[in-house]
Amino acid sequence: MLSRFFQYSAILLLSTLASAAQTAQAGQVKLLTSIKPVQLIAADMLGELAQVEVLLPPGRSPHHYSLKPSSIRRIHSADLFIWGGEDLELFLTKTVSQLEHPALALLEDTGDQEADTAEHGDAHSHDEKHDEGKHEHEHEGDPHFWMAPERALAAADKIKDRLVLLYPSDAKLYEQAYVDFELRLAHTDQQLKQQLQPVDEVGFFVFHDAFSGFVEHYQLRQLGYFTVDPGRKPGARRLTEIRAALESEQARCIFVEPQFKAPVVDSLIRGLNIRVGRLDPLASETKAVSGGYSDYLQALADSLSHCLSGEIKEKK
């Protein structure tokens, strides 16, 4: 009896030690994401279960970036590299194709751009409230998936599934982390809907066509954008169209981005009672911690509600 007791105790002890070792191993998983918004999603979900770093320096746009040898080495040394895919980060394609272990492309692995659009079609219900002609961009095909909470959740689900595949002994930890992330995000989402509802009829323009996922999800009234590619200046015809829209539509705000200087905005709004706000598509100032992605959504909502709620003065 004593022999069996000691055998059982030894097995129990080994099991406990193995479990502790698995947990420690999970905390040492090194993830590298291409851009800050993806880092926010992964770090928010995983917390202390992984070390989540980002490849691009703060404020650097994936639209115009060249990899350095040191960056390539970081990609190869990560346990898992997570990127958007060719549609968002073409400069990474060659390096990713040479990896010994497959990278996770959040936009490509399961055709989520079309799936998300179909599954979450209710996000387009704002067209019943606003003229369809006001929106120049459709959700489908938009590579800025982190702007829409439902697509960020789908991205987190993919990250969780890949980690479960790579580290099956820690599957329960990753599954629970995803559930917790989903609950936090749902809570934040409800708060933001209430915050933004009072300004959802107020028109505005953005500098770069990056925010349609957020705009559509919260049924806001974006009248248009200056450019699809922030590295290209809008043409004279485009500026004339925007100026006319600003005058006729009574837009309250134009939102610029911290990554790009837009002196054209100052000249465009001269003589008009238009406020200038700031929206950061790359979350440069948000910390990648548990709750970080929700913090980013909150920052976007705060910028929008602050600018859009300001009263327009009479034109001089």
Short mmCIF file of C-alpha atoms in Angstrom, two decimals:
data_model
loop_
_atom_site.label_atom_id
_atom_site.label_comp_id
_atom_site.label_asym_id
_atom_site.label_seq_id
_atom_site.Cartn_x
_atom_site.Cartn_y
_atom_site.Cartn_z
CA MET A 1 0.00 0.00 0.00
CA LEU A 2 2.76 2.40 0.99
CA SER A 3 4.59 1.57 -2.23
CA ARG A 4 1.53 2.43 -4.28
CA PHE A 5 1.01 5.58 -2.23
CA PHE A 6 4.55 6.75 -2.92
CA GLN A 7 4.19 5.86 -6.59
CA TYR A 8 0.98 7.89 -6.80
CA SER A 9 2.61 10.80 -4.94
CA ALA A 10 5.57 10.73 -7.29
CA ILE A 11 3.30 10.72 -10.34
CA LEU A 12 1.28 13.60 -8.91
CA LEU A 13 4.45 15.58 -8.19
CA LEU A 14 5.82 14.99 -11.68
CA SER A 15 2.49 16.01 -13.18
CA THR A 16 2.50 19.22 -11.17
CA LEU A 17 6.06 20.03 -12.17
CA ALA A 18 5.28 19.30 -15.81
CA SER A 19 2.27 21.59 -15.69
CA ALA A 20 4.37 24.37 -14.18
CA ALA A 21 7.03 23.85 -16.82
CA GLN A 22 4.39 24.08 -19.57
CA THR A 23 3.10 27.34 -18.15
CA ALA A 24 6.63 28.74 -17.96
CA GLN A 25 7.24 27.63 -21.52
CA ALA A 26 4.12 29.42 -22.68
CA GLY A 27 5.37 32.65 -21.14
CA GLN A 28 8.59 32.37 -23.12
CA VAL A 29 6.97 32.06 -26.54
CA LYS A 30 8.43 34.85 -28.65
CA LEU A 31 6.02 36.39 -31.13
CA LEU A 32 6.99 39.08 -33.61
CA THR A 33 4.30 41.11 -35.35
CA SER A 34 4.79 43.24 -38.42
CA ILE A 35 3.02 46.38 -37.17
CA LYS A 36 1.90 47.90 -33.88
CA PRO A 37 -1.86 47.25 -34.24
CA VAL A 38 -1.25 43.52 -34.63
CA GLN A 39 1.05 43.62 -31.61
CA LEU A 40 -1.76 45.27 -29.63
CA ILE A 41 -4.21 42.50 -30.48
CA ALA A 42 -1.76 39.70 -29.65
CA ALA A 43 -0.46 41.30 -26.45
CA ASP A 44 -3.96 42.21 -25.28
CA MET A 45 -5.11 38.62 -25.65
CA LEU A 46 -2.01 36.78 -24.44
CA GLY A 47 -0.77 38.99 -21.61
CA GLU A 48 2.07 37.17 -19.83
CA LEU A 49 1.65 34.02 -21.92
CA ALA A 50 3.96 35.39 -24.61
CA GLN A 51 6.57 38.01 -25.38
CA VAL A 52 5.05 40.03 -28.20
CA GLU A 53 7.37 42.40 -30.05
CA VAL A 54 6.84 44.52 -33.16
CA LEU A 55 9.02 44.78 -36.27
CA LEU A 56 8.35 48.28 -37.59
CA PRO A 57 9.54 51.21 -35.46
CA PRO A 58 6.84 53.41 -33.90
CA GLY A 59 5.06 55.57 -36.43
CA ARG A 60 6.56 53.90 -39.50
CA SER A 61 4.00 53.05 -42.15
CA PRO A 62 3.96 49.61 -43.83
CA HIS A 63 3.07 51.35 -47.10
CA HIS A 64 6.64 52.55 -47.60
CA TYR A 65 9.16 50.56 -45.62
CA SER A 66 12.33 48.68 -46.53
CA LEU A 67 13.64 45.80 -44.45
CA LYS A 68 17.09 46.04 -42.91
CA PRO A 69 19.30 42.96 -42.33
CA SER A 70 18.67 43.27 -38.60
CA SER A 71 14.92 43.19 -39.21
CA ILE A 72 15.23 40.05 -41.32
CA ARG A 73 17.20 38.36 -38.54
CA ARG A 74 14.47 39.24 -36.04
CA ILE A 75 11.84 37.66 -38.27
CA HIS A 76 13.84 34.44 -38.58
CA SER A 77 14.53 34.21 -34.84
CA ALA A 78 10.90 34.57 -33.71
CA ASP A 79 8.92 31.51 -32.65
CA LEU A 80 6.08 32.86 -34.76
CA PHE A 81 5.97 35.83 -37.12
CA ILE A 82 2.54 37.40 -37.55
CA TRP A 83 1.82 39.78 -40.41
CA GLY A 84 -1.15 41.08 -42.37
CA GLY A 85 -0.27 39.63 -45.75
CA GLU A 86 0.75 40.80 -49.20
CA ASP A 87 -2.17 43.20 -49.55
CA LEU A 88 -0.91 45.20 -46.59
CA GLU A 89 2.84 44.52 -46.43
CA LEU A 90 4.23 43.62 -49.81
CA PHE A 91 7.77 44.39 -48.64
CA LEU A 92 7.67 41.32 -46.37
CA THR A 93 6.68 38.77 -49.01
CA LYS A 94 10.16 37.55 -49.99
CA THR A 95 11.44 37.25 -46.43
CA VAL A 96 8.32 35.42 -45.24
CA SER A 97 8.57 32.94 -48.12
CA GLN A 98 12.06 31.96 -46.93
CA LEU A 99 11.10 31.15 -43.33
CA GLU A 100 11.66 27.61 -42.07
CA HIS A 101 8.49 27.79 -39.98
CA PRO A 102 5.33 29.19 -41.59
CA ALA A 103 4.35 32.73 -40.70
CA LEU A 104 0.76 33.62 -39.88
CA ALA A 105 -0.83 35.92 -42.48
CA LEU A 106 -3.97 37.28 -40.86
CA LEU A 107 -5.56 38.49 -44.09
CA GLU A 108 -4.82 35.45 -46.22
CA ASP A 109 -4.92 32.21 -44.27
CA THR A 110 -8.67 31.66 -44.39
CA GLY A 111 -9.87 34.25 -46.87
CA ASP A 112 -11.18 36.27 -43.96
CA GLN A 113 -11.72 39.49 -45.88
CA GLU A 114 -14.70 38.06 -47.72
CA ALA A 115 -15.83 35.91 -44.81
CA ASP A 116 -15.79 38.77 -42.35
CA THR A 117 -17.73 40.98 -44.71
CA ALA A 118 -20.42 38.35 -45.18
CA GLU A 119 -20.60 37.31 -41.55
CA HIS A 120 -20.78 40.84 -40.21
CA GLY A 121 -22.93 42.39 -42.91
CA ASP A 122 -24.98 44.17 -40.25
CA ALA A 123 -22.07 46.59 -39.88
CA HIS A 124 -23.32 48.19 -43.09
CA SER A 125 -26.73 49.03 -41.66
CA HIS A 126 -25.69 52.66 -41.34
CA ASP A 127 -26.44 53.05 -45.05
CA GLU A 128 -30.09 53.17 -44.05
CA LYS A 129 -29.30 56.28 -42.01
CA HIS A 130 -26.76 57.88 -44.34
CA ASP A 131 -26.68 58.37 -48.07
CA GLU A 132 -24.75 55.51 -49.70
CA GLY A 133 -22.94 58.04 -51.84
CA LYS A 134 -21.24 59.50 -48.80
CA HIS A 135 -19.03 56.46 -48.32
CA GLU A 136 -16.30 55.92 -50.87
CA HIS A 137 -14.92 52.72 -49.44
CA GLU A 138 -16.42 49.27 -48.87
CA HIS A 139 -15.45 47.03 -46.00
CA GLU A 140 -14.64 44.13 -48.30
CA GLY A 141 -10.99 44.08 -49.33
CA ASP A 142 -9.93 46.63 -46.70
CA PRO A 143 -6.55 45.47 -45.34
CA HIS A 144 -6.83 47.63 -42.19
CA PHE A 145 -8.58 44.81 -40.36
CA TRP A 146 -7.68 46.08 -36.87
CA MET A 147 -10.03 49.03 -37.31
CA ALA A 148 -13.12 46.83 -36.97
CA PRO A 149 -13.53 45.07 -33.59
CA GLU A 150 -15.11 41.99 -35.16
CA ARG A 151 -12.19 41.57 -37.54
CA ALA A 152 -9.67 42.10 -34.74
CA LEU A 153 -11.44 39.33 -32.83
CA ALA A 154 -11.15 37.08 -35.88
CA ALA A 155 -7.42 37.87 -36.02
CA ALA A 156 -7.04 36.99 -32.34
CA ASP A 157 -8.82 33.71 -33.01
CA LYS A 158 -6.31 32.87 -35.74
CA ILE A 159 -3.39 33.69 -33.47
CA LYS A 160 -4.87 31.50 -30.75
CA ASP A 161 -5.43 28.61 -33.17
CA ARG A 162 -1.84 28.77 -34.45
CA LEU A 163 -0.43 28.78 -30.90
CA VAL A 164 -2.61 25.82 -29.96
CA LEU A 165 -1.24 24.00 -33.00
CA LEU A 166 2.36 24.85 -32.11
CA TYR A 167 2.05 24.31 -28.35
CA PRO A 168 -0.81 21.84 -27.74
CA SER A 169 0.17 21.32 -24.10
CA ASP A 170 -0.80 24.95 -23.45
CA ALA A 171 -4.03 24.83 -25.44
CA LYS A 172 -6.27 25.54 -22.44
CA LEU A 173 -4.25 28.63 -21.56
CA TYR A 174 -4.60 30.05 -25.05
CA GLU A 175 -8.29 29.16 -25.27
CA GLN A 176 -9.02 30.94 -21.99
CA ALA A 177 -6.96 33.94 -23.04
CA TYR A 178 -9.08 34.25 -26.17
CA VAL A 179 -12.33 34.03 -24.19
CA ASP A 180 -11.14 36.73 -21.80
CA PHE A 181 -10.10 38.95 -24.71
CA GLU A 182 -13.49 38.49 -26.35
CA LEU A 183 -15.30 39.54 -23.17
CA ARG A 184 -13.11 42.62 -22.67
CA LEU A 185 -13.58 43.64 -26.27
CA ALA A 186 -17.36 43.22 -26.09
CA HIS A 187 -17.47 45.47 -23.03
CA THR A 188 -15.36 48.15 -24.73
CA ASP A 189 -17.45 47.90 -27.88
CA GLN A 190 -20.67 48.64 -26.01
CA GLN A 191 -19.10 51.63 -24.28
CA LEU A 192 -17.87 53.08 -27.57
CA LYS A 193 -21.24 52.64 -29.24
CA GLN A 194 -22.82 54.74 -26.52
CA GLN A 195 -20.04 57.33 -26.70
CA LEU A 196 -20.19 57.76 -30.48
CA GLN A 197 -23.96 57.61 -30.98
CA PRO A 198 -24.48 61.36 -30.32
CA VAL A 199 -22.12 62.29 -33.19
CA ASP A 200 -22.96 59.60 -35.72
CA GLU A 201 -24.74 62.10 -38.00
CA VAL A 202 -21.85 64.59 -38.10
CA GLY A 203 -19.84 64.57 -41.33
CA PHE A 204 -16.04 64.43 -41.50
CA PHE A 205 -13.11 63.67 -43.79
CA VAL A 206 -9.99 61.62 -43.08
CA PHE A 207 -6.57 62.05 -44.64
CA HIS A 208 -5.92 58.40 -45.47
CA ASP A 209 -8.41 55.69 -46.43
CA ALA A 210 -7.67 53.52 -43.39
CA PHE A 211 -10.58 53.95 -40.99
CA SER A 212 -13.57 52.54 -42.86
CA GLY A 213 -13.75 49.46 -40.63
CA PHE A 214 -14.15 51.60 -37.52
CA VAL A 215 -16.48 54.03 -39.30
CA GLU A 216 -18.79 51.31 -40.58
CA HIS A 217 -18.84 49.38 -37.32
CA TYR A 218 -19.94 52.43 -35.35
CA GLN A 219 -22.12 53.81 -38.17
CA LEU A 220 -20.34 57.14 -38.45
CA ARG A 221 -20.65 59.65 -41.30
CA GLN A 222 -17.32 59.74 -43.08
CA LEU A 223 -17.75 61.85 -46.21
CA GLY A 224 -14.51 60.84 -47.86
CA TYR A 225 -10.71 60.82 -47.71
CA PHE A 226 -7.82 62.71 -49.24
CA THR A 227 -5.83 59.74 -50.54
CA VAL A 228 -5.80 55.95 -50.64
CA ASP A 229 -2.01 55.87 -50.32
CA PRO A 230 -0.69 58.30 -47.69
CA GLY A 231 2.58 58.52 -49.59
CA ARG A 232 0.85 60.13 -52.57
CA LYS A 233 -0.43 63.68 -52.54
CA PRO A 234 -4.03 64.22 -53.62
CA GLY A 235 -4.40 65.84 -57.03
CA ALA A 236 -5.89 69.25 -57.73
CA ARG A 237 -9.15 67.72 -58.94
CA ARG A 238 -9.48 65.71 -55.77
CA LEU A 239 -8.86 68.76 -53.59
CA THR A 240 -11.44 70.75 -55.51
CA GLU A 241 -13.99 68.00 -54.93
CA ILE A 242 -13.22 67.91 -51.21
CA ARG A 243 -13.42 71.69 -50.91
CA ALA A 244 -16.83 71.63 -52.56
CA ALA A 245 -17.96 68.84 -50.28
CA LEU A 246 -16.74 70.71 -47.22
CA GLU A 247 -18.80 73.72 -48.21
CA SER A 248 -21.95 71.85 -49.20
CA GLU A 249 -21.99 69.06 -46.64
CA GLN A 250 -21.09 71.13 -43.59
CA ALA A 251 -18.47 68.64 -42.44
CA ARG A 252 -17.35 69.48 -38.96
CA CYS A 253 -13.86 67.93 -38.94
CA ILE A 254 -10.91 66.79 -41.00
CA PHE A 255 -8.65 64.22 -39.37
CA VAL A 256 -4.92 64.13 -40.10
CA GLU A 257 -2.39 61.46 -39.13
CA PRO A 258 0.78 61.78 -37.02
CA GLN A 259 2.82 59.79 -39.55
CA PHE A 260 2.33 62.27 -42.37
CA LYS A 261 2.55 66.03 -42.68
CA ALA A 262 -0.45 67.40 -44.53
CA PRO A 263 0.04 71.14 -45.13
CA VAL A 264 -2.57 70.87 -47.86
CA VAL A 265 -5.22 70.57 -45.15
CA ASP A 266 -4.49 74.05 -43.78
CA SER A 267 -4.87 75.67 -47.17
CA LEU A 268 -7.94 73.62 -47.99
CA ILE A 269 -9.94 74.69 -44.93
CA ARG A 270 -8.92 78.36 -45.06
CA GLY A 271 -12.03 80.46 -44.63
CA LEU A 272 -14.11 77.51 -43.46
CA ASN A 273 -15.20 76.65 -39.95
CA ILE A 274 -13.69 73.19 -39.98
CA ARG A 275 -11.93 71.65 -37.02
CA VAL A 276 -8.80 69.53 -37.43
CA GLY A 277 -8.44 66.37 -35.36
CA ARG A 278 -5.96 63.52 -35.32
CA LEU A 279 -6.45 59.81 -35.89
CA ASP A 280 -3.51 57.41 -35.74
CA PRO A 281 -3.99 54.28 -37.89
CA LEU A 282 -0.84 52.72 -36.44
CA ALA A 283 -1.53 53.22 -32.72
CA SER A 284 1.93 54.72 -32.20
CA GLU A 285 1.27 55.97 -28.67
CA THR A 286 -0.69 52.98 -27.32
CA LYS A 287 1.13 50.54 -25.04
CA ALA A 288 1.11 46.86 -26.02
CA VAL A 289 -0.23 45.42 -22.77
CA SER A 290 -3.29 43.52 -21.62
CA GLY A 291 -6.16 45.81 -22.57
CA GLY A 292 -4.00 47.67 -25.09
CA TYR A 293 -6.19 47.05 -28.11
CA SER A 294 -9.25 48.30 -26.23
CA ASP A 295 -7.20 51.35 -25.22
CA TYR A 296 -6.51 52.01 -28.89
CA LEU A 297 -10.18 51.80 -29.85
CA GLN A 298 -10.96 54.15 -26.98
CA ALA A 299 -8.35 56.63 -28.23
CA LEU A 300 -9.92 56.63 -31.69
CA ALA A 301 -13.38 57.17 -30.21
CA ASP A 302 -12.14 59.99 -27.99
CA SER A 303 -10.55 61.82 -30.93
CA LEU A 304 -13.67 61.46 -33.03
CA SER A 305 -16.18 62.43 -30.36
CA HIS A 306 -14.11 65.41 -29.21
CA CYS A 307 -13.77 66.91 -32.68
CA LEU A 308 -17.24 66.04 -33.94
CA SER A 309 -19.05 67.35 -30.88
CA GLY A 310 -17.56 70.85 -31.20
CA GLU A 311 -19.98 73.51 -32.35
CA ILE A 312 -19.43 75.06 -35.77
CA LYS A 313 -19.18 78.84 -35.67
CA GLU A 314 -20.75 81.01 -38.31
CA LYS A 315 -18.54 81.63 -41.32
CA LYS A 316 -16.89 85.02 -41.49
#
